[in-house]
Amino acid sequence: MLRKNHFLSAFILLSIFLGGCTVPKKVLVDSSVVSSDKTLLMMPMDVELYEIQAGGVQEPKAGWTQQAKQNLDAAIRDYASSRGLRIQTMPTDLAVNASEDMVQMQKLHAQVNQTIFLHNYTAFHLPTKYADPDWVVGDYSKKLKELTGADYGLYLHFRDSFSSSGRWVVLIAAAAAGVHLPGGAQISEASMVDLSNGQVVWHSRLAKESGDLRKADSAAQSIQELMDNYQQQQ
Amino acid sequence: MVKPLRLSLLLVVALLHGCASTDNPQVVADAFQHAGQVKGSDPIHIPLVKTEGGADKGIDAYQIANLKPDEKPARDTMEGGLWMAVEKVEASYKTSGKIINHDALNQYVQGISCRLAGRYCANARVYLMRVPHLNATMMPNGAMQVWSGLLLRARNEAQLAAVIGHELGHYLRRHSLQRMKSTIDTSNGMMVLTLAMAYGGVGNYSSVVSLIGNSSLAAYGRDHEREADGYGLRLMIESGYDPREAHKIWENVLKEQKADKENRVHFSIYNSHPPSAERQHSLEKLATDYTRTHRAGEVGTERYVRMLQPHIMDFIRDEIDLGNFDRSTQLFESMAEDDFFKKQASYAQGELLRLRGEKGDYEKALALYRKSIADDTEFSEAHLGLGMVLRRLKRHDEAKLAYRTYLRQRPEADGATFIQRYLGTPK
């Protein structure tokens, strides 16, 4: 019967959204609490890469996505060792057989992530949350701390898109007619959750129209730009 | 300036509508024929049909073969990307607040899917969702949603099988991939047209272009629905179900649509469903032709009713909560025509009237609750309804009698203390 292509409309919305350039970074809470004697638990990384077709449809690319995941995983480990941070991999049984609580925490984090973007990065400030950001992703974090012994959960979220050759022709033709159409863009977000109480202690966001997560050096650069935001606070 | 614009628009309309016909019952029959190969071992290629003009024509312009059992697309393909995207969605199904966690019912519906899917059994994963509308959905990777509103409307196992078979048809024929390809092609085409028109000096008519493009996509979707109908019917037959049940579910949908005065669904160029009357007719004809020469297969009413029994009141309450008086009345009236769930259907009609509470509604509701009690004096919900309406009508003696019966049958009921306060017997 109805097979709604929800994700298609989501892509279209996203592409409209991406019109702007780099968004100012905003660190939530003083993250100096994080130091080399604490461990960061890598939460399942959320990565999706797309190719923008001539007409604007964003086609998900599984091969590119997998490549980007590998690059980002290596990059975050390199970054951590160069900065003296301890990264802990999510135990396989927890990642594969994610409990309902774990999935709910992931879902809640995704929502909180969006909310932080809306209320701390755009003009929609919440009077009670802007000056004193206080976002919590629930109680399961405590259980996760018990199970893994880690101190903080590190969430990484990446979206990267590239214009197909057809899209390039369209962009150039439209530009010649004086119309600006959106091309590829990269959005990345990172957040750290204190596992002892579920509080988001740090959040960082980058949006740019350059870079290529399919390439190792470019992925490393994105990780550095995203994470140095955290380093500056130290 | 005006004439070339009109001409080019006409050309666009002609071009786009050539590839997607709006009324094409033959698609169901063709699909019914080639779906016969599903339970064989070779991948199915859909043959192009020679039309009268001599041109090759088929609804699948991309010539995509059916999925083989356990086939997974390569990662670097468009289909691989689609599967990646929907895997996340499927993961969210598992922890959705709407999922029905009831092993017996889940196994039952998954079992019907397996019976229909044969060697594809493991590839179609059913997720039962408590959503009070008639629908089932299929994702490209075989994750299928079946909504409780469908379970409420199907009158037997064969009717449910018709819808599940239809969804399997979407999966086997890789309709999502076809749709993705055609969405990209159409939007690319629209972009080229928009640019060409801008350069040709006819101004910005991108909204007209996208209107045409979208309606063409919708028509394409309608043909996919027809093809899935043909598949569903064939899978029913090959799995031993009576194919004459398939069209009946559409018959009931049509009745509900007609009754729905507030929110009437009009046929539109954007309608991704073909008009139900046409689908109903195509299915009915194929099924009758088949059963003239073959044994009909089973309907499976008893089993269906037994499995649905523990959930029927929940689903009925969800339907009532939608607040669509006319449509729900039509649904419950047709439910009351069958012997099973008759008392629940009368009760539900009474509830609709009680909640609307217009002039004369309470009296009608009383009659319906009593009808329900006549079928089963132990049907406690009807006694409660009776009590509430009688109390509203200030017929307190009768109301108290009904409430007492209710509490005798359900001493632990929610609100028992509240009712006892009204009865004046504090405990």
Short mmCIF file of C-alpha atoms in Angstrom, two decimals, chain B:
data_model
loop_
_atom_site.label_atom_id
_atom_site.label_comp_id
_atom_site.label_asym_id
_atom_site.label_seq_id
_atom_site.Cartn_x
_atom_site.Cartn_y
_atom_site.Cartn_z
CA MET B 1 5.65 34.66 -26.35
CA VAL B 2 2.45 32.98 -25.20
CA LYS B 3 2.15 30.45 -27.99
CA PRO B 4 5.58 28.79 -27.67
CA LEU B 5 5.05 28.55 -23.93
CA ARG B 6 1.74 26.77 -24.31
CA LEU B 7 3.20 24.49 -26.93
CA SER B 8 6.16 23.57 -24.77
CA LEU B 9 3.91 22.91 -21.78
CA LEU B 10 1.69 20.66 -23.87
CA LEU B 11 4.78 18.83 -25.03
CA VAL B 12 5.91 18.34 -21.46
CA VAL B 13 2.50 17.04 -20.43
CA ALA B 14 2.43 14.63 -23.36
CA LEU B 15 5.95 13.42 -22.68
CA LEU B 16 5.52 12.79 -19.01
CA HIS B 17 2.12 11.21 -19.23
CA GLY B 18 3.16 8.86 -21.98
CA CYS B 19 5.29 6.92 -19.54
CA ALA B 20 2.70 6.56 -16.81
CA SER B 21 -0.85 5.67 -17.73
CA THR B 22 -3.54 6.55 -15.21
CA ASP B 23 -5.95 3.68 -15.79
CA ASN B 24 -4.34 0.35 -16.45
CA PRO B 25 -6.14 -2.67 -14.98
CA GLN B 26 -4.12 -4.93 -17.28
CA VAL B 27 -1.14 -4.43 -14.97
CA VAL B 28 -2.81 -6.54 -12.27
CA ALA B 29 -3.46 -9.40 -14.72
CA ASP B 30 0.09 -9.28 -16.11
CA ALA B 31 1.56 -9.29 -12.61
CA PHE B 32 -0.72 -12.20 -11.67
CA GLN B 33 0.78 -14.14 -14.60
CA HIS B 34 4.44 -13.48 -14.02
CA ALA B 35 4.17 -13.82 -10.24
CA GLY B 36 3.56 -17.51 -10.97
CA GLN B 37 7.33 -17.87 -11.18
CA VAL B 38 8.02 -16.55 -7.68
CA LYS B 39 8.15 -19.98 -6.11
CA GLY B 40 10.46 -21.25 -8.88
CA SER B 41 14.24 -20.99 -8.67
CA ASP B 42 15.20 -18.50 -11.37
CA PRO B 43 15.13 -14.73 -11.00
CA ILE B 44 12.13 -13.23 -12.72
CA HIS B 45 12.57 -10.73 -15.50
CA ILE B 46 9.44 -8.86 -16.40
CA PRO B 47 8.87 -9.18 -20.12
CA LEU B 48 8.08 -6.04 -22.06
CA VAL B 49 4.62 -6.05 -23.57
CA LYS B 50 4.14 -5.20 -27.25
CA THR B 51 1.45 -2.59 -27.53
CA GLU B 52 -0.82 -2.03 -30.52
CA GLY B 53 1.42 0.70 -31.83
CA GLY B 54 4.28 -1.80 -31.88
CA ALA B 55 6.27 -0.08 -29.13
CA ASP B 56 7.68 -2.08 -26.23
CA LYS B 57 5.92 -1.08 -23.08
CA GLY B 58 6.11 -2.22 -19.52
CA ILE B 59 5.58 -0.56 -16.18
CA ASP B 60 9.20 -1.22 -15.23
CA ALA B 61 11.20 1.01 -17.53
CA TYR B 62 14.39 -0.14 -15.81
CA GLN B 63 14.01 -3.86 -16.54
CA ILE B 64 14.84 -4.85 -12.98
CA ALA B 65 14.69 -8.56 -12.15
CA ASN B 66 12.97 -9.72 -8.97
CA LEU B 67 15.06 -10.21 -5.86
CA LYS B 68 16.32 -13.76 -5.36
CA PRO B 69 15.88 -15.40 -1.93
CA ASP B 70 18.43 -13.99 0.53
CA GLU B 71 19.75 -11.63 -2.12
CA LYS B 72 21.39 -8.51 -0.73
CA PRO B 73 22.41 -5.64 -2.99
CA ALA B 74 26.09 -4.77 -3.41
CA ARG B 75 27.20 -1.86 -1.25
CA ASP B 76 28.25 0.34 -4.15
CA THR B 77 24.87 0.26 -5.86
CA MET B 78 21.94 2.64 -5.55
CA GLU B 79 19.99 -0.22 -3.97
CA GLY B 80 22.81 -0.78 -1.46
CA GLY B 81 22.44 2.86 -0.43
CA LEU B 82 18.67 2.45 -0.06
CA TRP B 83 19.11 -0.60 2.16
CA MET B 84 21.65 1.23 4.29
CA ALA B 85 19.21 4.08 4.80
CA VAL B 86 16.29 1.83 5.75
CA GLU B 87 18.26 -0.42 8.09
CA LYS B 88 18.30 2.45 10.58
CA VAL B 89 14.58 2.87 10.18
CA GLU B 90 14.03 -0.84 10.79
CA ALA B 91 16.12 -0.63 13.97
CA SER B 92 13.76 2.09 15.18
CA TYR B 93 10.72 -0.15 14.50
CA LYS B 94 11.98 -2.58 17.13
CA THR B 95 11.84 -0.03 19.90
CA SER B 96 8.90 1.99 18.61
CA GLY B 97 6.29 2.79 21.22
CA LYS B 98 3.66 1.51 18.79
CA ILE B 99 5.02 -2.01 18.39
CA ILE B 100 2.74 -4.81 19.56
CA ASN B 101 4.73 -7.16 21.78
CA HIS B 102 2.55 -10.21 21.86
CA ASP B 103 4.34 -13.39 20.86
CA ALA B 104 1.32 -15.39 19.74
CA LEU B 105 -0.05 -12.67 17.48
CA ASN B 106 3.39 -11.79 16.11
CA GLN B 107 4.16 -15.41 15.31
CA TYR B 108 0.77 -15.84 13.71
CA VAL B 109 1.15 -12.91 11.32
CA GLN B 110 4.80 -13.75 10.58
CA GLY B 111 3.59 -17.30 9.87
CA ILE B 112 1.11 -16.05 7.27
CA SER B 113 3.91 -14.04 5.68
CA CYS B 114 6.13 -17.14 5.59
CA ARG B 115 3.41 -19.30 4.11
CA LEU B 116 3.00 -16.75 1.31
CA ALA B 117 6.68 -15.98 0.84
CA GLY B 118 7.95 -19.58 0.71
CA ARG B 119 11.70 -19.47 0.16
CA TYR B 120 11.65 -15.75 0.92
CA CYS B 121 10.26 -16.46 4.42
CA ALA B 122 13.33 -15.21 6.28
CA ASN B 123 13.60 -12.14 4.03
CA ALA B 124 10.26 -10.65 5.06
CA ARG B 125 10.23 -9.46 8.66
CA VAL B 126 6.84 -8.45 10.02
CA TYR B 127 6.46 -5.69 12.62
CA LEU B 128 2.98 -5.35 14.11
CA MET B 129 2.18 -1.75 14.98
CA ARG B 130 -0.70 -0.41 17.01
CA VAL B 131 -1.89 2.23 14.56
CA PRO B 132 -5.65 2.44 13.97
CA HIS B 133 -5.66 2.87 10.20
CA LEU B 134 -5.87 0.36 7.39
CA ASN B 135 -2.34 0.05 6.15
CA ALA B 136 0.70 -2.12 5.77
CA THR B 137 4.03 -0.89 4.48
CA MET B 138 7.08 -2.56 3.00
CA MET B 139 10.63 -1.27 3.01
CA PRO B 140 13.08 -2.24 0.26
CA ASN B 141 14.98 -4.59 2.61
CA GLY B 142 11.93 -6.65 3.56
CA ALA B 143 10.95 -4.90 6.81
CA MET B 144 7.16 -4.91 6.77
CA GLN B 145 4.78 -3.00 9.03
CA VAL B 146 1.28 -4.33 9.60
CA TRP B 147 -1.03 -1.90 11.36
CA SER B 148 -3.68 -2.86 13.89
CA GLY B 149 -6.29 -0.97 11.84
CA LEU B 150 -5.79 -3.58 9.13
CA LEU B 151 -6.23 -6.45 11.60
CA LEU B 152 -9.49 -4.84 12.74
CA ARG B 153 -10.75 -4.63 9.15
CA ALA B 154 -9.66 -7.97 7.70
CA ARG B 155 -12.49 -10.43 8.32
CA ASN B 156 -10.42 -13.61 7.98
CA GLU B 157 -6.91 -14.91 7.45
CA ALA B 158 -7.23 -14.92 3.65
CA GLN B 159 -8.02 -11.19 3.62
CA LEU B 160 -5.00 -10.44 5.78
CA ALA B 161 -2.93 -12.71 3.52
CA ALA B 162 -4.10 -10.67 0.51
CA VAL B 163 -2.57 -7.51 1.98
CA ILE B 164 0.63 -9.23 3.18
CA GLY B 165 1.01 -10.84 -0.25
CA HIS B 166 0.57 -7.39 -1.81
CA GLU B 167 3.41 -6.05 0.36
CA LEU B 168 5.59 -9.02 -0.56
CA GLY B 169 4.96 -8.04 -4.18
CA HIS B 170 6.48 -4.59 -3.51
CA TYR B 171 9.53 -6.29 -2.00
CA LEU B 172 10.01 -8.93 -4.71
CA ARG B 173 9.55 -6.45 -7.55
CA ARG B 174 11.94 -3.98 -5.83
CA HIS B 175 9.44 -1.17 -6.20
CA SER B 176 11.38 1.14 -3.86
CA LEU B 177 14.42 0.89 -6.11
CA GLN B 178 12.29 1.51 -9.19
CA ARG B 179 10.74 4.47 -7.47
CA MET B 180 14.10 5.88 -6.38
CA LYS B 181 15.39 5.60 -9.93
CA SER B 182 12.32 7.23 -11.39
CA THR B 183 12.32 9.97 -8.72
CA ILE B 184 15.90 10.81 -9.66
CA ASP B 185 15.16 10.65 -13.39
CA THR B 186 12.02 12.75 -13.04
CA SER B 187 13.66 15.40 -10.87
CA ASN B 188 16.64 15.50 -13.22
CA GLY B 189 14.24 15.91 -16.15
CA MET B 190 12.33 18.64 -14.34
CA MET B 191 15.57 20.46 -13.60
CA VAL B 192 16.64 20.31 -17.24
CA LEU B 193 13.22 21.53 -18.34
CA THR B 194 13.25 24.37 -15.83
CA LEU B 195 16.68 25.48 -16.99
CA ALA B 196 15.74 25.10 -20.66
CA MET B 197 12.62 27.19 -20.13
CA ALA B 198 14.57 29.83 -18.24
CA TYR B 199 17.16 30.02 -21.01
CA GLY B 200 14.45 29.94 -23.68
CA GLY B 201 13.03 33.10 -22.14
CA VAL B 202 9.65 31.67 -21.23
CA GLY B 203 10.13 32.67 -17.61
CA ASN B 204 10.11 30.61 -14.43
CA TYR B 205 7.52 27.88 -14.74
CA SER B 206 9.26 25.50 -12.35
CA SER B 207 6.09 25.10 -10.28
CA VAL B 208 4.16 23.88 -13.32
CA VAL B 209 6.99 21.54 -14.23
CA SER B 210 7.10 20.08 -10.74
CA LEU B 211 3.33 19.65 -10.71
CA ILE B 212 3.54 17.56 -13.85
CA GLY B 213 6.55 15.66 -12.57
CA ASN B 214 4.90 14.83 -9.26
CA SER B 215 1.68 13.62 -10.84
CA SER B 216 3.69 11.44 -13.18
CA LEU B 217 5.44 9.90 -10.17
CA ALA B 218 2.10 9.33 -8.47
CA ALA B 219 0.77 7.52 -11.52
CA TYR B 220 3.88 5.37 -11.52
CA GLY B 221 3.13 4.55 -7.89
CA ARG B 222 -0.41 3.53 -8.81
CA ASP B 223 0.93 1.01 -11.31
CA HIS B 224 3.17 -0.40 -8.60
CA GLU B 225 0.10 -0.88 -6.41
CA ARG B 226 -1.61 -2.74 -9.24
CA GLU B 227 1.41 -4.94 -9.80
CA ALA B 228 1.60 -5.72 -6.07
CA ASP B 229 -2.12 -6.64 -6.18
CA GLY B 230 -1.42 -9.19 -8.91
CA TYR B 231 1.46 -10.63 -6.90
CA GLY B 232 -0.58 -10.79 -3.73
CA LEU B 233 -3.36 -12.70 -5.47
CA ARG B 234 -0.96 -15.18 -7.04
CA LEU B 235 0.86 -15.79 -3.76
CA MET B 236 -2.49 -16.39 -2.05
CA ILE B 237 -3.41 -19.04 -4.57
CA GLU B 238 -0.05 -20.78 -4.43
CA SER B 239 -0.24 -20.82 -0.63
CA GLY B 240 -3.70 -22.35 -0.54
CA TYR B 241 -5.82 -19.30 0.29
CA ASP B 242 -9.14 -18.47 -1.32
CA PRO B 243 -8.34 -15.64 -3.78
CA ARG B 244 -11.97 -14.47 -3.73
CA GLU B 245 -11.32 -12.82 -0.36
CA ALA B 246 -8.80 -10.32 -1.74
CA HIS B 247 -11.25 -7.92 -3.36
CA LYS B 248 -13.56 -7.95 -0.34
CA ILE B 249 -11.18 -5.95 1.79
CA TRP B 250 -11.28 -3.21 -0.87
CA GLU B 251 -15.03 -3.44 -0.97
CA ASN B 252 -15.12 -2.54 2.73
CA VAL B 253 -12.57 0.23 2.25
CA LEU B 254 -14.77 1.72 -0.45
CA LYS B 255 -17.79 1.59 1.82
CA GLU B 256 -15.85 3.36 4.56
CA GLN B 257 -14.59 5.98 2.13
CA LYS B 258 -18.14 6.68 0.97
CA ALA B 259 -19.39 6.96 4.54
CA ASP B 260 -16.59 9.34 5.45
CA LYS B 261 -18.32 12.69 5.00
CA GLU B 262 -15.88 14.78 7.02
CA ASN B 263 -12.66 13.64 5.50
CA ARG B 264 -13.59 12.27 2.15
CA VAL B 265 -10.74 10.93 0.07
CA HIS B 266 -11.10 12.27 -3.44
CA PHE B 267 -9.44 10.70 -6.41
CA SER B 268 -6.59 13.01 -7.36
CA ILE B 269 -3.64 12.95 -9.67
CA TYR B 270 -1.49 12.66 -6.56
CA ASN B 271 -3.25 9.61 -5.26
CA SER B 272 -0.62 6.90 -4.95
CA HIS B 273 -3.38 4.29 -4.66
CA PRO B 274 -5.36 3.44 -7.75
CA PRO B 275 -9.06 4.00 -7.19
CA SER B 276 -10.14 1.12 -5.00
CA ALA B 277 -13.10 0.27 -7.25
CA GLU B 278 -10.77 -0.48 -10.14
CA ARG B 279 -8.45 -2.60 -8.00
CA GLN B 280 -11.39 -4.38 -6.45
CA HIS B 281 -12.79 -5.17 -9.88
CA SER B 282 -9.47 -6.47 -11.27
CA LEU B 283 -8.93 -8.72 -8.27
CA GLU B 284 -12.48 -10.00 -8.31
CA LYS B 285 -12.34 -10.91 -11.99
CA LEU B 286 -9.02 -12.75 -11.74
CA ALA B 287 -10.15 -14.66 -8.66
CA THR B 288 -13.49 -15.70 -10.14
CA ASP B 289 -11.86 -16.81 -13.39
CA TYR B 290 -9.37 -18.88 -11.43
CA THR B 291 -11.86 -20.57 -9.13
CA ARG B 292 -14.01 -21.61 -12.09
CA THR B 293 -11.35 -24.19 -12.96
CA HIS B 294 -9.49 -24.67 -9.66
CA ARG B 295 -10.18 -25.50 -6.05
CA ALA B 296 -10.68 -22.34 -4.04
CA GLY B 297 -8.37 -22.79 -1.00
CA GLU B 298 -9.08 -21.83 2.59
CA VAL B 299 -10.48 -18.69 4.17
CA GLY B 300 -9.28 -19.31 7.74
CA THR B 301 -11.93 -17.39 9.69
CA GLU B 302 -11.86 -19.43 12.91
CA ARG B 303 -8.12 -19.25 13.34
CA TYR B 304 -8.12 -15.53 12.58
CA VAL B 305 -10.86 -14.79 15.09
CA ARG B 306 -9.12 -16.88 17.77
CA MET B 307 -5.84 -15.00 17.31
CA LEU B 308 -7.49 -11.59 17.27
CA GLN B 309 -9.77 -12.25 20.26
CA PRO B 310 -7.36 -11.03 23.00
CA HIS B 311 -6.78 -7.74 21.13
CA ILE B 312 -10.09 -6.89 19.55
CA MET B 313 -11.30 -4.54 22.30
CA ASP B 314 -8.01 -2.59 22.25
CA PHE B 315 -8.24 -2.15 18.49
CA ILE B 316 -11.90 -1.15 18.70
CA ARG B 317 -11.12 1.47 21.34
CA ASP B 318 -8.32 2.88 19.18
CA GLU B 319 -10.78 3.18 16.28
CA ILE B 320 -13.37 4.93 18.47
CA ASP B 321 -10.70 7.35 19.71
CA LEU B 322 -10.14 8.56 16.13
CA GLY B 323 -13.40 10.44 16.45
CA ASN B 324 -14.57 9.78 12.89
CA PHE B 325 -18.21 8.98 13.61
CA ASP B 326 -19.46 8.20 10.11
CA ARG B 327 -16.55 6.11 8.97
CA SER B 328 -16.30 4.13 12.20
CA THR B 329 -20.07 3.53 12.22
CA GLN B 330 -19.77 2.03 8.75
CA LEU B 331 -16.90 -0.20 9.91
CA PHE B 332 -18.74 -1.44 13.02
CA GLU B 333 -21.98 -1.99 11.10
CA SER B 334 -20.20 -4.26 8.66
CA MET B 335 -18.44 -6.03 11.56
CA ALA B 336 -21.81 -6.68 13.15
CA GLU B 337 -22.90 -8.60 10.04
CA ASP B 338 -20.57 -11.46 10.96
CA ASP B 339 -21.25 -13.75 13.91
CA PHE B 340 -17.88 -13.29 15.55
CA PHE B 341 -17.15 -9.95 17.25
CA LYS B 342 -20.83 -9.12 16.85
CA LYS B 343 -21.32 -8.11 20.47
CA GLN B 344 -18.16 -5.98 20.34
CA ALA B 345 -19.38 -4.27 17.15
CA SER B 346 -22.77 -3.39 18.66
CA TYR B 347 -21.08 -2.11 21.79
CA ALA B 348 -18.67 -0.03 19.67
CA GLN B 349 -21.57 1.57 17.77
CA GLY B 350 -23.14 2.38 21.14
CA GLU B 351 -19.88 3.98 22.28
CA LEU B 352 -19.71 6.17 19.18
CA LEU B 353 -23.24 7.42 19.88
CA ARG B 354 -22.58 7.92 23.59
CA LEU B 355 -19.49 9.99 22.85
CA ARG B 356 -21.22 12.08 20.19
CA GLY B 357 -24.20 12.65 22.48
CA GLU B 358 -26.43 14.49 20.00
CA LYS B 359 -30.22 14.49 20.20
CA GLY B 360 -31.52 10.92 20.24
CA ASP B 361 -28.03 9.38 20.38
CA TYR B 362 -28.33 8.18 23.97
CA GLU B 363 -31.53 6.26 23.28
CA LYS B 364 -29.94 4.60 20.23
CA ALA B 365 -26.85 3.80 22.27
CA LEU B 366 -28.98 2.10 24.94
CA ALA B 367 -30.53 -0.16 22.29
CA LEU B 368 -27.09 -1.10 20.95
CA TYR B 369 -25.63 -1.86 24.39
CA ARG B 370 -28.67 -4.03 25.10
CA LYS B 371 -28.19 -5.82 21.79
CA SER B 372 -24.63 -6.52 22.81
CA ILE B 373 -25.75 -7.82 26.23
CA ALA B 374 -28.38 -10.01 24.55
CA ASP B 375 -25.50 -11.74 22.73
CA ASP B 376 -23.52 -12.16 25.94
CA THR B 377 -24.82 -11.15 29.37
CA GLU B 378 -21.26 -11.36 30.72
CA PHE B 379 -19.99 -8.64 28.35
CA SER B 380 -19.12 -6.19 31.11
CA GLU B 381 -18.12 -3.19 28.94
CA ALA B 382 -21.69 -2.97 27.61
CA HIS B 383 -23.07 -2.86 31.17
CA LEU B 384 -20.70 0.01 31.93
CA GLY B 385 -21.80 1.87 28.78
CA LEU B 386 -25.40 1.30 29.76
CA GLY B 387 -24.77 2.67 33.23
CA MET B 388 -23.08 5.81 31.93
CA VAL B 389 -25.80 6.63 29.41
CA LEU B 390 -28.66 5.94 31.84
CA ARG B 391 -27.00 8.19 34.38
CA ARG B 392 -26.78 10.97 31.80
CA LEU B 393 -30.49 10.46 31.08
CA LYS B 394 -31.07 10.77 34.86
CA ARG B 395 -32.64 7.30 34.96
CA HIS B 396 -30.67 6.63 38.13
CA ASP B 397 -32.35 3.42 39.31
CA GLU B 398 -31.66 1.68 36.01
CA ALA B 399 -28.17 3.20 35.87
CA LYS B 400 -27.33 1.82 39.32
CA LEU B 401 -28.56 -1.60 38.29
CA ALA B 402 -26.28 -1.59 35.24
CA TYR B 403 -23.30 -0.35 37.28
CA ARG B 404 -23.87 -3.07 39.89
CA THR B 405 -23.86 -5.74 37.19
CA TYR B 406 -20.66 -4.24 35.83
CA LEU B 407 -18.94 -4.25 39.22
CA ARG B 408 -20.09 -7.81 39.95
CA GLN B 409 -18.42 -8.90 36.71
CA ARG B 410 -15.37 -6.68 37.09
CA PRO B 411 -14.78 -5.99 40.80
CA GLU B 412 -11.23 -4.79 40.16
CA ALA B 413 -12.16 -2.46 37.30
CA ASP B 414 -10.59 0.96 36.92
CA GLY B 415 -12.90 3.50 38.45
CA ALA B 416 -14.64 0.96 40.71
CA THR B 417 -14.28 3.26 43.71
CA PHE B 418 -15.72 6.13 41.72
CA ILE B 419 -18.72 4.06 40.69
CA GLN B 420 -19.26 2.84 44.24
CA ARG B 421 -19.41 6.41 45.42
CA TYR B 422 -22.23 7.02 42.96
CA LEU B 423 -23.94 3.83 44.10
CA GLY B 424 -23.66 5.02 47.71
CA THR B 425 -22.07 1.86 49.04
CA PRO B 426 -18.67 2.95 50.35
CA LYS B 427 -16.14 0.19 51.01
#
